[in-house]
PDB file of C-alpha atoms in Angstrom:
ATOM      1  CA  MET O   1     103.409 -13.071 -69.023  1.00  0.00           C
ATOM      2  CA  LEU O   2     103.409 -12.618 -65.284  1.00  0.00           C
ATOM      3  CA  ASP O   3     102.655 -15.538 -62.959  1.00  0.00           C
ATOM      4  CA  ASN O   4     101.472 -17.416 -66.069  1.00  0.00           C
ATOM      5  CA  LYS O   5      98.898 -14.691 -66.813  1.00  0.00           C
ATOM      6  CA  LYS O   6      98.656 -13.147 -70.274  1.00  0.00           C
ATOM      7  CA  ILE O   7      99.053  -9.379 -69.972  1.00  0.00           C
ATOM      8  CA  CYS O   8      97.393  -7.040 -72.468  1.00  0.00           C
ATOM      9  CA  VAL O   9      97.784  -3.251 -72.581  1.00  0.00           C
ATOM     10  CA  VAL O  10      94.918  -1.350 -74.189  1.00  0.00           C
ATOM     11  CA  MET O  11      95.240   2.269 -75.252  1.00  0.00           C
ATOM     12  CA  PRO O  12      92.072   4.293 -75.933  1.00  0.00           C
ATOM     13  CA  GLY O  13      93.451   6.790 -78.421  1.00  0.00           C
ATOM     14  CA  TYR O  14      92.223  10.099 -79.780  1.00  0.00           C
ATOM     15  CA  ASN O  15      94.510  12.551 -81.566  1.00  0.00           C
ATOM     16  CA  ALA O  16      97.594  11.049 -79.881  1.00  0.00           C
ATOM     17  CA  GLU O  17      99.900  11.035 -82.898  1.00  0.00           C
ATOM     18  CA  ASN O  18     102.691  12.906 -81.092  1.00  0.00           C
ATOM     19  CA  THR O  19     102.763  10.734 -77.971  1.00  0.00           C
ATOM     20  CA  VAL O  20     101.927   7.178 -79.053  1.00  0.00           C
ATOM     21  CA  GLN O  21     105.531   6.205 -79.713  1.00  0.00           C
ATOM     22  CA  LYS O  22     106.847   7.677 -76.440  1.00  0.00           C
ATOM     23  CA  THR O  23     104.178   5.743 -74.573  1.00  0.00           C
ATOM     24  CA  TYR O  24     104.840   2.541 -76.519  1.00  0.00           C
ATOM     25  CA  ASP O  25     108.617   2.739 -76.021  1.00  0.00           C
ATOM     26  CA  GLU O  26     108.257   2.663 -72.218  1.00  0.00           C
ATOM     27  CA  ILE O  27     105.904  -0.333 -72.096  1.00  0.00           C
ATOM     28  CA  PRO O  28     107.839  -3.248 -70.503  1.00  0.00           C
ATOM     29  CA  LYS O  29     107.767  -5.765 -73.364  1.00  0.00           C
ATOM     30  CA  ASP O  30     109.252  -8.496 -71.145  1.00  0.00           C
ATOM     31  CA  ILE O  31     105.920  -9.019 -69.370  1.00  0.00           C
ATOM     32  CA  VAL O  32     103.383  -7.505 -71.787  1.00  0.00           C
ATOM     33  CA  ASP O  33     102.114 -10.054 -74.313  1.00  0.00           C
ATOM     34  CA  ASP O  34      99.723  -7.930 -76.350  1.00  0.00           C
ATOM     35  CA  ILE O  35      99.209  -4.224 -77.067  1.00  0.00           C
ATOM     36  CA  ILE O  36      95.984  -2.838 -78.548  1.00  0.00           C
ATOM     37  CA  LEU O  37      95.152   0.715 -79.583  1.00  0.00           C
ATOM     38  CA  VAL O  38      91.610   1.773 -80.438  1.00  0.00           C
ATOM     39  CA  ASP O  39      91.549   5.009 -82.416  1.00  0.00           C
ATOM     40  CA  ASP O  40      88.298   6.817 -81.712  1.00  0.00           C
ATOM     41  CA  GLY O  41      87.961   8.658 -85.005  1.00  0.00           C
ATOM     42  CA  SER O  42      91.112  10.756 -84.646  1.00  0.00           C
ATOM     43  CA  LYS O  43      91.787  13.615 -87.031  1.00  0.00           C
ATOM     44  CA  ASP O  44      95.526  12.950 -87.063  1.00  0.00           C
ATOM     45  CA  ARG O  45      97.871   9.976 -87.755  1.00  0.00           C
ATOM     46  CA  THR O  46      97.334   8.163 -84.436  1.00  0.00           C
ATOM     47  CA  ALA O  47      96.332   4.872 -86.072  1.00  0.00           C
ATOM     48  CA  GLU O  48      99.075   5.075 -88.691  1.00  0.00           C
ATOM     49  CA  VAL O  49     101.784   5.596 -86.071  1.00  0.00           C
ATOM     50  CA  ALA O  50     100.427   2.767 -83.901  1.00  0.00           C
ATOM     51  CA  ARG O  51     100.429   0.345 -86.830  1.00  0.00           C
ATOM     52  CA  SER O  52     103.996   1.315 -87.725  1.00  0.00           C
ATOM     53  CA  LEU O  53     104.996   0.188 -84.223  1.00  0.00           C
ATOM     54  CA  GLY O  54     103.354  -3.198 -84.695  1.00  0.00           C
ATOM     55  CA  VAL O  55     100.476  -2.395 -82.342  1.00  0.00           C
ATOM     56  CA  HIS O  56      97.195  -4.182 -83.016  1.00  0.00           C
ATOM     57  CA  THR O  57      95.063  -1.223 -84.091  1.00  0.00           C
ATOM     58  CA  ILE O  58      91.302  -0.771 -84.437  1.00  0.00           C
ATOM     59  CA  VAL O  59      89.748   2.403 -85.841  1.00  0.00           C
ATOM     60  CA  HIS O  60      86.252   3.636 -85.054  1.00  0.00           C
ATOM     61  CA  PRO O  61      84.859   5.227 -88.233  1.00  0.00           C
ATOM     62  CA  ARG O  62      83.232   7.861 -86.032  1.00  0.00           C
ATOM     63  CA  ASN O  63      83.925   9.070 -82.524  1.00  0.00           C
ATOM     64  CA  ARG O  64      82.151   6.883 -79.956  1.00  0.00           C
ATOM     65  CA  GLY O  65      83.356   8.712 -76.862  1.00  0.00           C
ATOM     66  CA  TYR O  66      85.876   7.765 -74.176  1.00  0.00           C
ATOM     67  CA  GLY O  67      83.615   5.142 -72.623  1.00  0.00           C
ATOM     68  CA  GLY O  68      82.649   3.686 -75.982  1.00  0.00           C
ATOM     69  CA  ASN O  69      86.338   3.436 -76.837  1.00  0.00           C
ATOM     70  CA  GLN O  70      87.025   1.468 -73.668  1.00  0.00           C
ATOM     71  CA  LYS O  71      84.222  -0.973 -74.435  1.00  0.00           C
ATOM     72  CA  THR O  72      85.960  -1.806 -77.708  1.00  0.00           C
ATOM     73  CA  CYS O  73      89.353  -2.003 -75.968  1.00  0.00           C
ATOM     74  CA  TYR O  74      88.205  -4.499 -73.354  1.00  0.00           C
ATOM     75  CA  THR O  75      86.166  -6.606 -75.762  1.00  0.00           C
ATOM     76  CA  GLU O  76      89.137  -6.960 -78.091  1.00  0.00           C
ATOM     77  CA  ALA O  77      91.544  -7.759 -75.253  1.00  0.00           C
ATOM     78  CA  LEU O  78      89.256 -10.488 -73.913  1.00  0.00           C
ATOM     79  CA  LYS O  79      88.734 -11.869 -77.394  1.00  0.00           C
ATOM     80  CA  ARG O  80      92.519 -12.140 -77.782  1.00  0.00           C
ATOM     81  CA  GLY O  81      92.809 -14.142 -74.558  1.00  0.00           C
ATOM     82  CA  ALA O  82      93.978 -11.580 -72.010  1.00  0.00           C
ATOM     83  CA  ASP O  83      94.042 -12.594 -68.347  1.00  0.00           C
ATOM     84  CA  ILE O  84      94.936  -9.114 -67.087  1.00  0.00           C
ATOM     85  CA  VAL O  85      94.127  -5.931 -68.998  1.00  0.00           C
ATOM     86  CA  VAL O  86      95.876  -2.620 -68.323  1.00  0.00           C
ATOM     87  CA  MET O  87      94.323   0.592 -69.622  1.00  0.00           C
ATOM     88  CA  LEU O  88      97.054   3.080 -70.485  1.00  0.00           C
ATOM     89  CA  HIS O  89      96.388   6.452 -72.119  1.00  0.00           C
ATOM     90  CA  PRO O  90      98.601   6.932 -75.178  1.00  0.00           C
ATOM     91  CA  ASP O  91      99.022  10.653 -74.391  1.00  0.00           C
ATOM     92  CA  TYR O  92     102.025   9.889 -72.137  1.00  0.00           C
ATOM     93  CA  GLN O  93     100.316  11.327 -69.054  1.00  0.00           C
ATOM     94  CA  TYR O  94     100.916   8.138 -67.027  1.00  0.00           C
ATOM     95  CA  THR O  95     104.211   6.278 -66.956  1.00  0.00           C
ATOM     96  CA  PRO O  96     104.066   2.770 -68.503  1.00  0.00           C
ATOM     97  CA  LYS O  97     106.922   1.784 -66.190  1.00  0.00           C
ATOM     98  CA  LEU O  98     104.374   0.997 -63.464  1.00  0.00           C
ATOM     99  CA  ILE O  99     102.679  -1.743 -65.498  1.00  0.00           C
ATOM    100  CA  PRO O 100     104.583  -4.486 -63.596  1.00  0.00           C
ATOM    101  CA  ALA O 101     103.424  -3.050 -60.261  1.00  0.00           C
ATOM    102  CA  LEU O 102      99.794  -2.794 -61.347  1.00  0.00           C
ATOM    103  CA  THR O 103      99.643  -6.227 -62.922  1.00  0.00           C
ATOM    104  CA  SER O 104     101.411  -7.948 -60.021  1.00  0.00           C
ATOM    105  CA  CYS O 105      98.659  -6.682 -57.702  1.00  0.00           C
ATOM    106  CA  ILE O 106      96.278  -8.857 -59.712  1.00  0.00           C
ATOM    107  CA  SER O 107      98.481 -11.780 -60.807  1.00  0.00           C
ATOM    108  CA  SER O 108      99.395 -12.363 -57.145  1.00  0.00           C
ATOM    109  CA  GLY O 109      95.724 -12.888 -56.335  1.00  0.00           C
ATOM    110  CA  VAL O 110      95.693 -10.035 -53.807  1.00  0.00           C
ATOM    111  CA  TYR O 111      93.444  -7.686 -55.815  1.00  0.00           C
ATOM    112  CA  ASP O 112      91.039  -7.877 -58.752  1.00  0.00           C
ATOM    113  CA  ILE O 113      91.624  -4.266 -59.843  1.00  0.00           C
ATOM    114  CA  ALA O 114      94.668  -2.010 -59.463  1.00  0.00           C
ATOM    115  CA  LEU O 115      94.625   1.766 -59.902  1.00  0.00           C
ATOM    116  CA  GLY O 116      97.512   4.127 -60.564  1.00  0.00           C
ATOM    117  CA  SER O 117      96.714   6.905 -58.085  1.00  0.00           C
ATOM    118  CA  ARG O 118      97.978  10.429 -58.730  1.00  0.00           C
ATOM    119  CA  ILE O 119      97.017  11.471 -55.210  1.00  0.00           C
ATOM    120  CA  LEU O 120      99.075   8.980 -53.225  1.00  0.00           C
ATOM    121  CA  GLY O 121     102.573  10.421 -52.891  1.00  0.00           C
ATOM    122  CA  LYS O 122     101.410  14.040 -53.388  1.00  0.00           C
ATOM    123  CA  SER O 123     102.787  14.331 -56.910  1.00  0.00           C
ATOM    124  CA  ALA O 124      99.660  15.506 -58.739  1.00  0.00           C
ATOM    125  CA  LEU O 125     100.271  19.254 -58.528  1.00  0.00           C
ATOM    126  CA  GLN O 126     104.013  18.825 -59.033  1.00  0.00           C
ATOM    127  CA  GLY O 127     103.243  16.938 -62.227  1.00  0.00           C
ATOM    128  CA  GLY O 128     101.241  19.868 -63.553  1.00  0.00           C
ATOM    129  CA  MET O 129      97.664  18.943 -62.662  1.00  0.00           C
ATOM    130  CA  PRO O 130      95.622  22.187 -62.847  1.00  0.00           C
ATOM    131  CA  LEU O 131      94.642  23.410 -59.398  1.00  0.00           C
ATOM    132  CA  TYR O 132      90.909  23.400 -60.164  1.00  0.00           C
ATOM    133  CA  LYS O 133      91.133  19.766 -61.254  1.00  0.00           C
ATOM    134  CA  PHE O 134      93.047  18.831 -58.117  1.00  0.00           C
ATOM    135  CA  VAL O 135      90.476  20.505 -55.874  1.00  0.00           C
ATOM    136  CA  ALA O 136      87.579  18.929 -57.779  1.00  0.00           C
ATOM    137  CA  ASN O 137      89.290  15.535 -57.551  1.00  0.00           C
ATOM    138  CA  ARG O 138      89.635  15.784 -53.775  1.00  0.00           C
ATOM    139  CA  VAL O 139      86.083  17.045 -53.195  1.00  0.00           C
ATOM    140  CA  LEU O 140      84.436  14.489 -55.497  1.00  0.00           C
ATOM    141  CA  THR O 141      86.508  11.654 -54.048  1.00  0.00           C
ATOM    142  CA  ALA O 142      85.615  12.621 -50.463  1.00  0.00           C
ATOM    143  CA  VAL O 143      81.907  12.792 -51.231  1.00  0.00           C
ATOM    144  CA  GLU O 144      81.995   9.573 -53.218  1.00  0.00           C
ATOM    145  CA  ASN O 145      83.796   7.676 -50.463  1.00  0.00           C
ATOM    146  CA  ILE O 146      80.986   8.672 -48.110  1.00  0.00           C
ATOM    147  CA  LEU O 147      78.193   7.758 -50.527  1.00  0.00           C
ATOM    148  CA  VAL O 148      79.584   4.378 -51.591  1.00  0.00           C
ATOM    149  CA  ASP O 149      81.135   3.565 -48.190  1.00  0.00           C
ATOM    150  CA  HIS O 150      84.593   2.855 -49.568  1.00  0.00           C
ATOM    151  CA  ARG O 151      88.079   4.345 -49.188  1.00  0.00           C
ATOM    152  CA  LEU O 152      89.979   5.153 -52.367  1.00  0.00           C
ATOM    153  CA  SER O 153      92.495   7.980 -52.729  1.00  0.00           C
ATOM    154  CA  GLU O 154      90.872   8.896 -56.072  1.00  0.00           C
ATOM    155  CA  TYR O 155      88.203   7.601 -58.442  1.00  0.00           C
ATOM    156  CA  HIS O 156      89.332   9.597 -61.453  1.00  0.00           C
ATOM    157  CA  THR O 157      92.622   8.099 -62.604  1.00  0.00           C
ATOM    158  CA  GLY O 158      92.810   6.815 -66.165  1.00  0.00           C
ATOM    159  CA  TYR O 159      95.516   4.260 -65.318  1.00  0.00           C
ATOM    160  CA  ARG O 160      93.885   0.958 -64.377  1.00  0.00           C
ATOM    161  CA  ALA O 161      94.393  -2.798 -64.478  1.00  0.00           C
ATOM    162  CA  PHE O 162      91.602  -5.396 -64.393  1.00  0.00           C
ATOM    163  CA  SER O 163      91.379  -9.146 -64.109  1.00  0.00           C
ATOM    164  CA  ARG O 164      89.561 -11.029 -66.836  1.00  0.00           C
ATOM    165  CA  GLU O 165      86.853 -11.978 -64.345  1.00  0.00           C
ATOM    166  CA  VAL O 166      86.096  -8.320 -63.605  1.00  0.00           C
ATOM    167  CA  LEU O 167      85.675  -7.441 -67.278  1.00  0.00           C
ATOM    168  CA  LEU O 168      83.426 -10.437 -67.906  1.00  0.00           C
ATOM    169  CA  THR O 169      81.277  -9.847 -64.803  1.00  0.00           C
ATOM    170  CA  LEU O 170      80.552  -6.119 -64.802  1.00  0.00           C
ATOM    171  CA  PRO O 171      77.601  -4.993 -66.981  1.00  0.00           C
ATOM    172  CA  LEU O 172      79.827  -2.562 -68.878  1.00  0.00           C
ATOM    173  CA  GLU O 173      77.499  -2.206 -71.846  1.00  0.00           C
ATOM    174  CA  GLU O 174      75.049  -0.418 -69.539  1.00  0.00           C
ATOM    175  CA  ASN O 175      77.595   2.319 -68.851  1.00  0.00           C
ATOM    176  CA  ASP O 176      77.759   5.727 -70.483  1.00  0.00           C
ATOM    177  CA  ASP O 177      79.913   6.237 -73.589  1.00  0.00           C
ATOM    178  CA  ASP O 178      81.428   9.461 -72.226  1.00  0.00           C
ATOM    179  CA  PHE O 179      83.921  10.150 -69.419  1.00  0.00           C
ATOM    180  CA  VAL O 180      81.653   9.079 -66.549  1.00  0.00           C
ATOM    181  CA  PHE O 181      82.184   5.497 -67.778  1.00  0.00           C
ATOM    182  CA  ASP O 182      85.354   5.349 -65.649  1.00  0.00           C
ATOM    183  CA  ASN O 183      83.465   6.241 -62.500  1.00  0.00           C
ATOM    184  CA  GLN O 184      80.566   3.916 -63.209  1.00  0.00           C
ATOM    185  CA  MET O 185      83.031   1.074 -63.652  1.00  0.00           C
ATOM    186  CA  LEU O 186      84.580   1.562 -60.215  1.00  0.00           C
ATOM    187  CA  VAL O 187      81.180   1.918 -58.551  1.00  0.00           C
ATOM    188  CA  GLN O 188      80.123  -1.323 -60.257  1.00  0.00           C
ATOM    189  CA  ALA O 189      83.271  -3.062 -59.006  1.00  0.00           C
ATOM    190  CA  ILE O 190      82.579  -1.954 -55.449  1.00  0.00           C
ATOM    191  CA  HIS O 191      78.937  -3.014 -55.732  1.00  0.00           C
ATOM    192  CA  PHE O 192      79.873  -6.478 -57.026  1.00  0.00           C
ATOM    193  CA  GLY O 193      82.468  -7.006 -54.296  1.00  0.00           C
ATOM    194  CA  PHE O 194      85.721  -6.884 -56.250  1.00  0.00           C
ATOM    195  CA  ARG O 195      88.928  -5.988 -54.411  1.00  0.00           C
ATOM    196  CA  ILE O 196      90.599  -2.724 -55.458  1.00  0.00           C
ATOM    197  CA  GLY O 197      94.221  -1.806 -54.759  1.00  0.00           C
ATOM    198  CA  GLU O 198      96.125   1.405 -55.494  1.00  0.00           C
ATOM    199  CA  VAL O 199      99.690   2.155 -56.549  1.00  0.00           C
ATOM    200  CA  SER O 200     101.223   5.624 -56.266  1.00  0.00           C
ATOM    201  CA  CYS O 201     101.676   7.030 -59.758  1.00  0.00           C
ATOM    202  CA  PRO O 202     103.363  10.273 -60.842  1.00  0.00           C
ATOM    203  CA  THR O 203     101.599  12.147 -63.596  1.00  0.00           C
ATOM    204  CA  ARG O 204     102.635  14.693 -66.144  1.00  0.00           C
ATOM    205  CA  TYR O 205     100.527  17.292 -67.867  1.00  0.00           C
ATOM    206  CA  GLU O 206     102.273  18.339 -71.073  1.00  0.00           C
ATOM    207  CA  THR O 207     101.215  20.160 -74.222  1.00  0.00           C
ATOM    208  CA  ASP O 208     100.145  16.931 -75.905  1.00  0.00           C
ATOM    209  CA  SER O 209      98.374  15.450 -72.875  1.00  0.00           C
ATOM    210  CA  SER O 210      94.649  15.019 -73.397  1.00  0.00           C
ATOM    211  CA  SER O 211      92.291  17.155 -71.364  1.00  0.00           C
ATOM    212  CA  ILE O 212      88.589  17.893 -71.322  1.00  0.00           C
ATOM    213  CA  SER O 213      87.065  21.352 -71.265  1.00  0.00           C
ATOM    214  CA  PHE O 214      85.846  23.019 -68.081  1.00  0.00           C
ATOM    215  CA  ALA O 215      82.222  22.561 -69.192  1.00  0.00           C
ATOM    216  CA  ARG O 216      82.694  18.829 -69.741  1.00  0.00           C
ATOM    217  CA  SER O 217      84.533  18.594 -66.419  1.00  0.00           C
ATOM    218  CA  VAL O 218      81.495  20.091 -64.684  1.00  0.00           C
ATOM    219  CA  ARG O 219      79.186  17.651 -66.471  1.00  0.00           C
ATOM    220  CA  TYR O 220      81.504  14.807 -65.456  1.00  0.00           C
ATOM    221  CA  GLY O 221      81.413  15.975 -61.833  1.00  0.00           C
ATOM    222  CA  PHE O 222      77.627  15.867 -61.715  1.00  0.00           C
ATOM    223  CA  GLY O 223      77.735  12.429 -63.365  1.00  0.00           C
ATOM    224  CA  VAL O 224      80.100  11.197 -60.657  1.00  0.00           C
ATOM    225  CA  LEU O 225      77.781  12.378 -57.887  1.00  0.00           C
ATOM    226  CA  GLU O 226      74.771  10.849 -59.616  1.00  0.00           C
ATOM    227  CA  THR O 227      76.570   7.511 -59.992  1.00  0.00           C
ATOM    228  CA  ALA O 228      77.530   7.393 -56.312  1.00  0.00           C
ATOM    229  CA  ALA O 229      74.010   8.400 -55.250  1.00  0.00           C
ATOM    230  CA  GLN O 230      72.555   5.636 -57.395  1.00  0.00           C
ATOM    231  CA  LEU O 231      74.644   3.053 -55.565  1.00  0.00           C
ATOM    232  CA  ARG O 232      73.544   4.417 -52.186  1.00  0.00           C
ATOM    233  CA  LEU O 233      69.869   4.308 -53.228  1.00  0.00           C
ATOM    234  CA  THR O 234      70.328   0.801 -54.632  1.00  0.00           C
ATOM    235  CA  ARG O 235      71.656  -0.402 -51.292  1.00  0.00           C
ATOM    236  CA  MET O 236      68.620   1.159 -49.638  1.00  0.00           C
ATOM    237  CA  GLY O 237      66.331  -0.741 -52.008  1.00  0.00           C
ATOM    238  CA  LEU O 238      64.963   2.480 -53.512  1.00  0.00           C
ATOM    239  CA  LEU O 239      66.506   2.207 -56.965  1.00  0.00           C
ATOM    240  CA  HIS O 240      67.389  -0.588 -59.379  1.00  0.00           C
ATOM    241  CA  PRO O 241      69.538   0.867 -62.186  1.00  0.00           C
ATOM    242  CA  ARG O 242      70.540  -1.469 -64.991  1.00  0.00           C
ATOM    243  CA  PHE O 243      74.238  -0.646 -64.669  1.00  0.00           C
ATOM    244  CA  LEU O 244      74.218  -2.101 -61.136  1.00  0.00           C
ATOM    245  CA  SER O 245      72.136  -5.154 -61.980  1.00  0.00           C
ATOM    246  CA  PRO O 246      73.644  -8.643 -62.457  1.00  0.00           C
ATOM    247  CA  GLU O 247      71.253  -8.890 -65.400  1.00  0.00           C
ATOM    248  CA  GLY O 248      72.688  -5.797 -67.077  1.00  0.00           C
ATOM    249  CA  ARG O 249      74.286  -6.086 -70.505  1.00  0.00           C
ATOM    250  CA  LYS O 250      77.866  -7.315 -70.438  1.00  0.00           C
ATOM    251  CA  LEU O 251      80.576  -7.190 -73.080  1.00  0.00           C
ATOM    252  CA  THR O 252      79.751  -9.560 -75.926  1.00  0.00           C
ATOM    253  CA  LEU O 253      82.485 -11.946 -77.030  1.00  0.00           C
ATOM    254  CA  PRO O 254      82.375 -14.106 -80.157  1.00  0.00           C
ATOM    255  CA  THR O 255      81.512 -17.748 -79.599  1.00  0.00           C
ATOM    256  CA  GLY O 256      83.463 -20.636 -81.028  1.00  0.00           C
ATOM    257  CA  PRO O 257      86.480 -22.864 -80.267  1.00  0.00           C
ATOM    258  CA  SER O 258      88.979 -19.966 -80.020  1.00  0.00           C
ATOM    259  CA  SER O 259      86.716 -18.037 -77.674  1.00  0.00           C
ATOM    260  CA  GLN O 260      86.135 -21.092 -75.501  1.00  0.00           C
ATOM    261  CA  ALA O 261      89.880 -21.717 -75.333  1.00  0.00           C
ATOM    262  CA  ALA O 262      90.519 -18.166 -74.187  1.00  0.00           C
ATOM    263  CA  GLU O 263      87.714 -18.394 -71.631  1.00  0.00           C
ATOM    264  CA  SER O 264      89.240 -21.539 -70.136  1.00  0.00           C
ATOM    265  CA  ARG O 265      92.274 -19.451 -69.146  1.00  0.00           C
ATOM    266  CA  SER O 266      90.312 -17.308 -66.706  1.00  0.00           C
TER     267      SER O 266
END
């Protein structure tokens, strides 16, 4: 726990057999109360390795996509009573050693969301980020900051921490099940007025680090621009997308005494 808040780390996993243990070993167990891995239909031993480490493991019988995986991650974390949820990729691309910094941003009451930024500190290229991805990151972030009228160093990091309130409030079930889910989630947070902080985070691109193809990167880029444009049009009263509506579908938690007890913690 940190500041009497239950900390849960969720790992959306896919073919991460070779890196799960390295990631797990660096998680600071002194403050992390719960660790969950959701295996999105991997073709390797990701789930088996996670279970051998004592990690609470869920397996999707078929691949639901990166966004669909996160929906399961957050639902399970909330169901298990988490106050702060950290998303950490099990491919060892982001260092788990920054979990205390990310969670303290939220447990202190200063922010509702904390992001591990690869751009702050200028370590992205040194850590092996491909040049085309770096350039795309900077261009998309600049355009998005203009469209959504915000100032983040990047919208594309996969290292994030959220308060329980954020995960219960955002209509996450309206979001895409693919990679643009990440971007939609931040645009939702901005739209609903949540406070977002950033922590400088080194990154490492290794052989086993997950990566999407160039074609999917292009599709993601167009999805990012569409998401930002939708927020701008919503503010102008010209569009009313479900993913930006307070009435949009939210994560569904089981009802009952245990669920009510967990909810009383938030």
